[in-house]
CSV table of C-alpha atoms in Angstrom, one decimal:
chain,number,residue,atom,x,y,z
J,27,LEU,CA,-18.7,39.7,-7.4
J,28,ALA,CA,-19.9,42.2,-4.7
J,29,ARG,CA,-23.3,42.2,-3.1
J,30,VAL,CA,-24.4,45.6,-1.6
J,31,SER,CA,-26.8,45.5,1.3
J,32,ARG,CA,-27.7,48.5,3.5
J,33,GLY,CA,-24.6,50.4,2.5
J,34,HIS,CA,-22.3,47.5,3.3
J,35,THR,CA,-20.3,45.8,0.6
J,36,VAL,CA,-19.8,42.1,1.1
J,37,LEU,CA,-17.1,40.7,-1.0
J,38,SER,CA,-18.5,37.2,-1.7
J,39,THR,CA,-15.4,36.1,-3.6
J,40,ALA,CA,-13.2,37.0,-0.7
J,41,ALA,CA,-15.4,35.2,1.7
J,42,ALA,CA,-15.4,32.1,-0.5
J,43,ALA,CA,-11.6,32.3,-0.7
J,44,ASP,CA,-11.4,32.5,3.1
J,45,ASP,CA,-13.7,29.5,3.5
J,46,GLY,CA,-11.6,27.6,0.9
J,47,GLY,CA,-8.4,28.5,2.8
J,48,ARG,CA,-9.9,27.2,6.1
J,49,ALA,CA,-11.0,24.1,4.4
J,50,GLU,CA,-7.5,23.5,3.0
J,51,LEU,CA,-6.0,24.0,6.5
J,52,ARG,CA,-8.5,21.5,8.0
J,53,LEU,CA,-7.7,19.0,5.2
J,54,ARG,CA,-3.9,19.4,5.7
J,55,ALA,CA,-4.3,18.9,9.5
J,56,ARG,CA,-6.3,15.8,8.9
J,57,LEU,CA,-3.9,14.3,6.4
J,58,ASP,CA,-1.0,15.0,8.7
J,59,ASP,CA,-2.7,13.6,11.8
J,60,HIS,CA,-0.5,10.6,13.0
J,61,SER,CA,-3.4,8.5,14.2
J,62,VAL,CA,-5.3,8.9,10.9
J,63,ARG,CA,-2.2,8.1,8.9
J,64,ARG,CA,-1.6,5.0,11.0
J,65,ARG,CA,-5.1,3.7,10.5
J,66,ARG,CA,-5.0,4.4,6.8
J,67,HIS,CA,-1.7,2.6,6.5
J,68,ASN,CA,-3.0,-0.5,8.4
J,69,ALA,CA,-6.1,-0.6,6.3
J,70,ILE,CA,-4.1,-0.5,3.1
J,71,CYS,CA,-1.7,-3.2,4.3
J,72,ALA,CA,-4.7,-5.4,5.2
J,73,LEU,CA,-6.1,-5.0,1.7
J,74,VAL,CA,-2.8,-5.9,0.1
J,75,HIS,CA,-2.3,-8.9,2.4
J,76,GLU,CA,-5.8,-10.2,1.6
J,77,TRP,CA,-5.3,-9.6,-2.1
J,78,LEU,CA,-2.0,-11.6,-2.1
J,79,ARG,CA,-3.6,-14.5,-0.2
J,80,VAL,CA,-6.8,-14.7,-2.3
J,81,GLU,CA,-5.7,-13.6,-5.8
J,82,LEU,CA,-2.1,-14.7,-6.0
J,83,ARG,CA,-2.5,-17.7,-3.7
J,84,ALA,CA,0.4,-16.5,-1.6
J,85,PHE,CA,1.3,-18.2,1.7
J,86,ALA,CA,3.7,-17.5,4.6
J,87,LEU,CA,2.2,-14.0,4.6
J,88,ARG,CA,3.5,-11.8,7.3
J,89,GLY,CA,3.4,-8.1,8.1
J,90,ASN,CA,5.8,-5.9,10.0
J,91,THR,CA,7.9,-8.8,11.2
J,92,PRO,CA,11.6,-9.5,10.8
J,93,ILE,CA,12.6,-11.3,7.6
J,94,VAL,CA,14.3,-14.0,9.6
J,95,ALA,CA,10.8,-15.2,10.6
J,96,LEU,CA,10.6,-16.7,7.1
J,97,THR,CA,13.1,-19.4,8.1
J,98,GLN,CA,10.4,-21.9,9.1
J,99,HIS,CA,9.0,-21.7,5.5
J,100,LEU,CA,12.4,-22.0,3.8
J,101,PRO,CA,14.0,-25.1,5.1
J,102,GLY,CA,17.7,-25.2,4.4
J,103,VAL,CA,18.0,-21.4,3.9
J,104,ASP,CA,20.2,-19.6,6.4
J,105,LEU,CA,18.9,-16.2,7.2
J,106,SER,CA,20.9,-15.6,10.4
J,107,ASN,CA,23.3,-13.3,8.7
J,108,ILE,CA,20.6,-10.9,7.6
J,109,HIS,CA,20.1,-9.5,11.1
J,110,ALA,CA,22.5,-6.7,10.3
J,111,LYS,CA,20.3,-5.8,7.4
J,112,MET,CA,17.1,-6.4,9.1
J,113,ARG,CA,14.0,-4.5,8.0
J,114,ARG,CA,10.4,-4.9,8.8
J,115,PRO,CA,8.5,-4.8,5.4
J,116,ASP,CA,4.8,-4.0,5.5
J,117,VAL,CA,4.1,-7.3,3.9
J,118,PHE,CA,6.1,-10.2,2.7
J,119,ALA,CA,4.9,-13.4,1.2
J,120,ILE,CA,5.9,-16.5,-0.8
J,121,VAL,CA,3.9,-16.4,-4.1
J,122,PRO,CA,3.6,-19.7,-6.1
J,123,SER,CA,4.5,-19.8,-9.7
J,124,ARG,CA,1.8,-20.0,-12.4
J,125,GLU,CA,3.8,-22.9,-14.0
J,126,ALA,CA,3.8,-26.3,-12.2
J,127,GLY,CA,7.3,-26.8,-10.8
J,128,GLY,CA,8.3,-23.3,-11.7
J,129,GLU,CA,10.1,-20.9,-9.4
J,130,GLY,CA,8.1,-19.2,-6.8
J,131,LEU,CA,8.6,-15.6,-5.7
J,132,LEU,CA,9.7,-14.2,-2.4
J,133,LEU,CA,7.9,-10.9,-2.4
J,134,ILE,CA,8.6,-7.9,-0.2
J,135,VAL,CA,5.8,-5.3,-0.3
J,136,GLU,CA,6.1,-1.8,1.0
J,137,VAL,CA,3.1,0.5,1.3
J,138,THR,CA,3.4,4.3,1.3
J,139,VAL,CA,1.1,7.3,0.9
J,140,CYS,CA,2.5,10.7,0.0
J,141,ARG,CA,1.6,14.0,-1.6
J,142,GLU,CA,0.6,13.6,-5.3
J,143,HIS,CA,3.6,15.5,-6.7
J,144,ALA,CA,6.0,13.1,-4.9
J,145,LEU,CA,4.7,9.7,-6.1
J,146,ASP,CA,7.7,8.7,-8.3
J,147,ALA,CA,10.3,9.9,-5.9
J,148,ARG,CA,8.7,8.2,-2.9
J,149,ALA,CA,8.4,4.9,-4.8
J,150,GLU,CA,12.0,4.9,-5.8
J,151,ALA,CA,13.1,5.8,-2.2
J,152,LYS,CA,11.2,2.8,-0.9
J,153,ARG,CA,12.8,0.5,-3.4
J,154,LEU,CA,16.2,1.7,-2.5
J,155,LYS,CA,15.5,1.2,1.2
J,156,TYR,CA,15.3,-2.5,0.6
J,157,ALA,CA,18.0,-2.9,-2.0
J,158,ASP,CA,20.6,-4.4,0.3
J,159,LEU,CA,18.1,-6.7,1.9
J,160,THR,CA,17.0,-7.9,-1.6
J,161,ILE,CA,20.6,-8.8,-2.5
J,162,ALA,CA,21.2,-10.6,0.8
J,163,LEU,CA,18.0,-12.6,0.5
J,164,ALA,CA,18.8,-13.6,-3.1
J,165,ALA,CA,22.2,-14.8,-2.0
J,166,ALA,CA,20.7,-16.8,0.9
J,167,LEU,CA,18.2,-18.5,-1.3
J,168,GLY,CA,20.9,-20.0,-3.4
J,169,GLU,CA,19.5,-23.0,-5.3
J,170,GLN,CA,16.1,-22.8,-3.8
J,171,PRO,CA,13.2,-22.8,-6.4
J,172,ILE,CA,12.3,-19.3,-5.2
J,173,ARG,CA,13.6,-16.1,-6.8
J,174,MET,CA,13.9,-12.6,-5.4
J,175,GLU,CA,12.8,-9.5,-7.2
J,176,GLU,CA,13.0,-5.9,-6.2
J,177,PRO,CA,10.4,-4.9,-3.6
J,178,LEU,CA,6.8,-4.2,-4.8
J,179,VAL,CA,6.1,-0.6,-3.7
J,180,ILE,CA,2.4,0.3,-3.4
J,181,CYS,CA,2.6,4.1,-3.7
J,182,LEU,CA,-0.5,6.2,-3.5
J,183,GLY,CA,-1.3,9.9,-3.4
J,184,GLU,CA,-3.0,11.1,-0.2
J,185,MET,CA,-6.0,12.3,-2.3
J,186,GLY,CA,-6.3,9.0,-4.1
J,187,SER,CA,-3.8,9.2,-7.0
J,188,VAL,CA,-2.0,6.0,-8.1
J,189,GLN,CA,1.8,6.0,-8.9
J,190,PRO,CA,1.8,5.8,-12.8
J,191,LEU,CA,3.7,2.5,-13.1
J,192,LEU,CA,1.9,0.7,-10.3
J,193,ARG,CA,-0.8,-1.0,-12.3
J,194,ALA,CA,1.6,-2.4,-14.9
J,195,GLU,CA,3.9,-3.7,-12.1
J,196,LEU,CA,1.0,-5.3,-10.2
J,197,VAL,CA,-0.2,-7.0,-13.4
J,198,ARG,CA,3.3,-8.3,-14.1
J,199,ARG,CA,3.6,-9.8,-10.7
J,200,ALA,CA,0.1,-11.3,-10.8
J,201,SER,CA,0.7,-12.7,-14.3
J,202,ALA,CA,3.6,-14.7,-12.9
J,203,SER,CA,1.5,-16.2,-10.1
J,204,ALA,CA,-1.5,-18.6,-10.0
J,205,CYS,CA,-3.9,-15.6,-10.4
J,206,SER,CA,-6.7,-16.5,-12.8
J,207,ASP,CA,-7.4,-13.0,-14.0
J,208,PRO,CA,-4.4,-10.7,-13.4
J,209,PRO,CA,-5.8,-7.4,-15.0
J,210,GLY,CA,-9.2,-7.9,-13.3
J,211,ALA,CA,-7.6,-8.7,-9.9
J,212,VAL,CA,-5.3,-5.7,-10.1
J,213,ASP,CA,-8.2,-3.3,-11.0
J,214,SER,CA,-10.2,-4.6,-8.1
J,215,LEU,CA,-7.3,-4.0,-5.7
J,216,LEU,CA,-6.6,-0.5,-7.0
J,217,ASP,CA,-10.3,0.4,-6.7
J,218,ASP,CA,-10.2,-0.8,-3.0
J,219,LEU,CA,-6.9,1.1,-2.3
J,220,VAL,CA,-8.1,4.4,-3.8
J,221,ALA,CA,-11.5,4.1,-2.0
J,222,THR,CA,-9.6,3.5,1.3
J,223,VAL,CA,-7.2,6.5,0.8
J,224,LYS,CA,-10.2,8.8,0.0
J,225,TYR,CA,-12.1,7.5,3.0
J,226,TYR,CA,-9.2,8.6,5.3
J,227,SER,CA,-9.2,12.1,3.9
J,228,HIS,CA,-12.8,12.5,4.9
J,229,ASP,CA,-14.0,14.5,7.9
J,230,SER,CA,-15.4,11.4,9.6
J,231,THR,CA,-11.9,10.1,10.5
J,232,THR,CA,-10.5,13.3,11.9
J,233,THR,CA,-11.1,13.0,15.6
J,234,SER,CA,-12.9,9.9,16.9
J,235,GLY,CA,-11.6,7.5,14.2
J,236,ARG,CA,-14.8,5.5,14.6
J,237,GLY,CA,-15.7,5.4,10.9
J,238,ILE,CA,-15.6,2.1,9.1
J,239,ALA,CA,-13.1,1.9,6.3
J,240,PRO,CA,-14.1,0.3,2.9
J,241,ARG,CA,-14.1,-3.5,3.0
J,242,VAL,CA,-12.7,-6.0,0.6
J,243,SER,CA,-14.4,-5.6,-2.8
J,244,ALA,CA,-17.4,-7.9,-3.5
J,245,GLY,CA,-15.6,-9.5,-6.4
J,246,ARG,CA,-12.8,-10.7,-4.2
J,247,ARG,CA,-15.1,-11.9,-1.5
J,248,GLN,CA,-16.8,-14.1,-4.0
J,249,ARG,CA,-13.5,-15.7,-5.0
J,250,ARG,CA,-12.7,-16.9,-1.5
């Protein structure tokens, strides 16, 4: 609608569109800022690491380190030949089985944030990235009471969307572990992850980076 004042026509809709365009540009610049993306990535990895430790009772948790560092936790397993296939997953862990004496799980976790329309494609690309490493690790484990599965990809949209299959996959992994309440634990994690992603799309993180990201949820703190 137009508002006429002293002979001048002010196109309020055009002004609003212009403001909206500038806001979108600021948001795009913020989401593409390397330092913001790095802090967001580290915050998400920390949440996942803590969730695995507390809820799934995982041990040998490591982040962004070579797979061969697992040797100390897998006596008798030769990982020396995996150097050629070496990756540095965001998190890897050994997750105990829910059943006493059952097989544990050697879990590779990859964290990624992308535009909402690319969630499925990005998740599949991350899984393929570690396909050769997964095969090599499964062969190296041999008769060990630990199994390998395809990597767990935590794929989130940069505005807070969750990759459609992620919740079901997290519940499946948690249900095979010693987790006491898989659905509740997964919902708590997803709440924390979404809150973290949204926090890092907020103006307070654009320049100084001094804002405080969301902490581990109260429910999980109580279970420590």
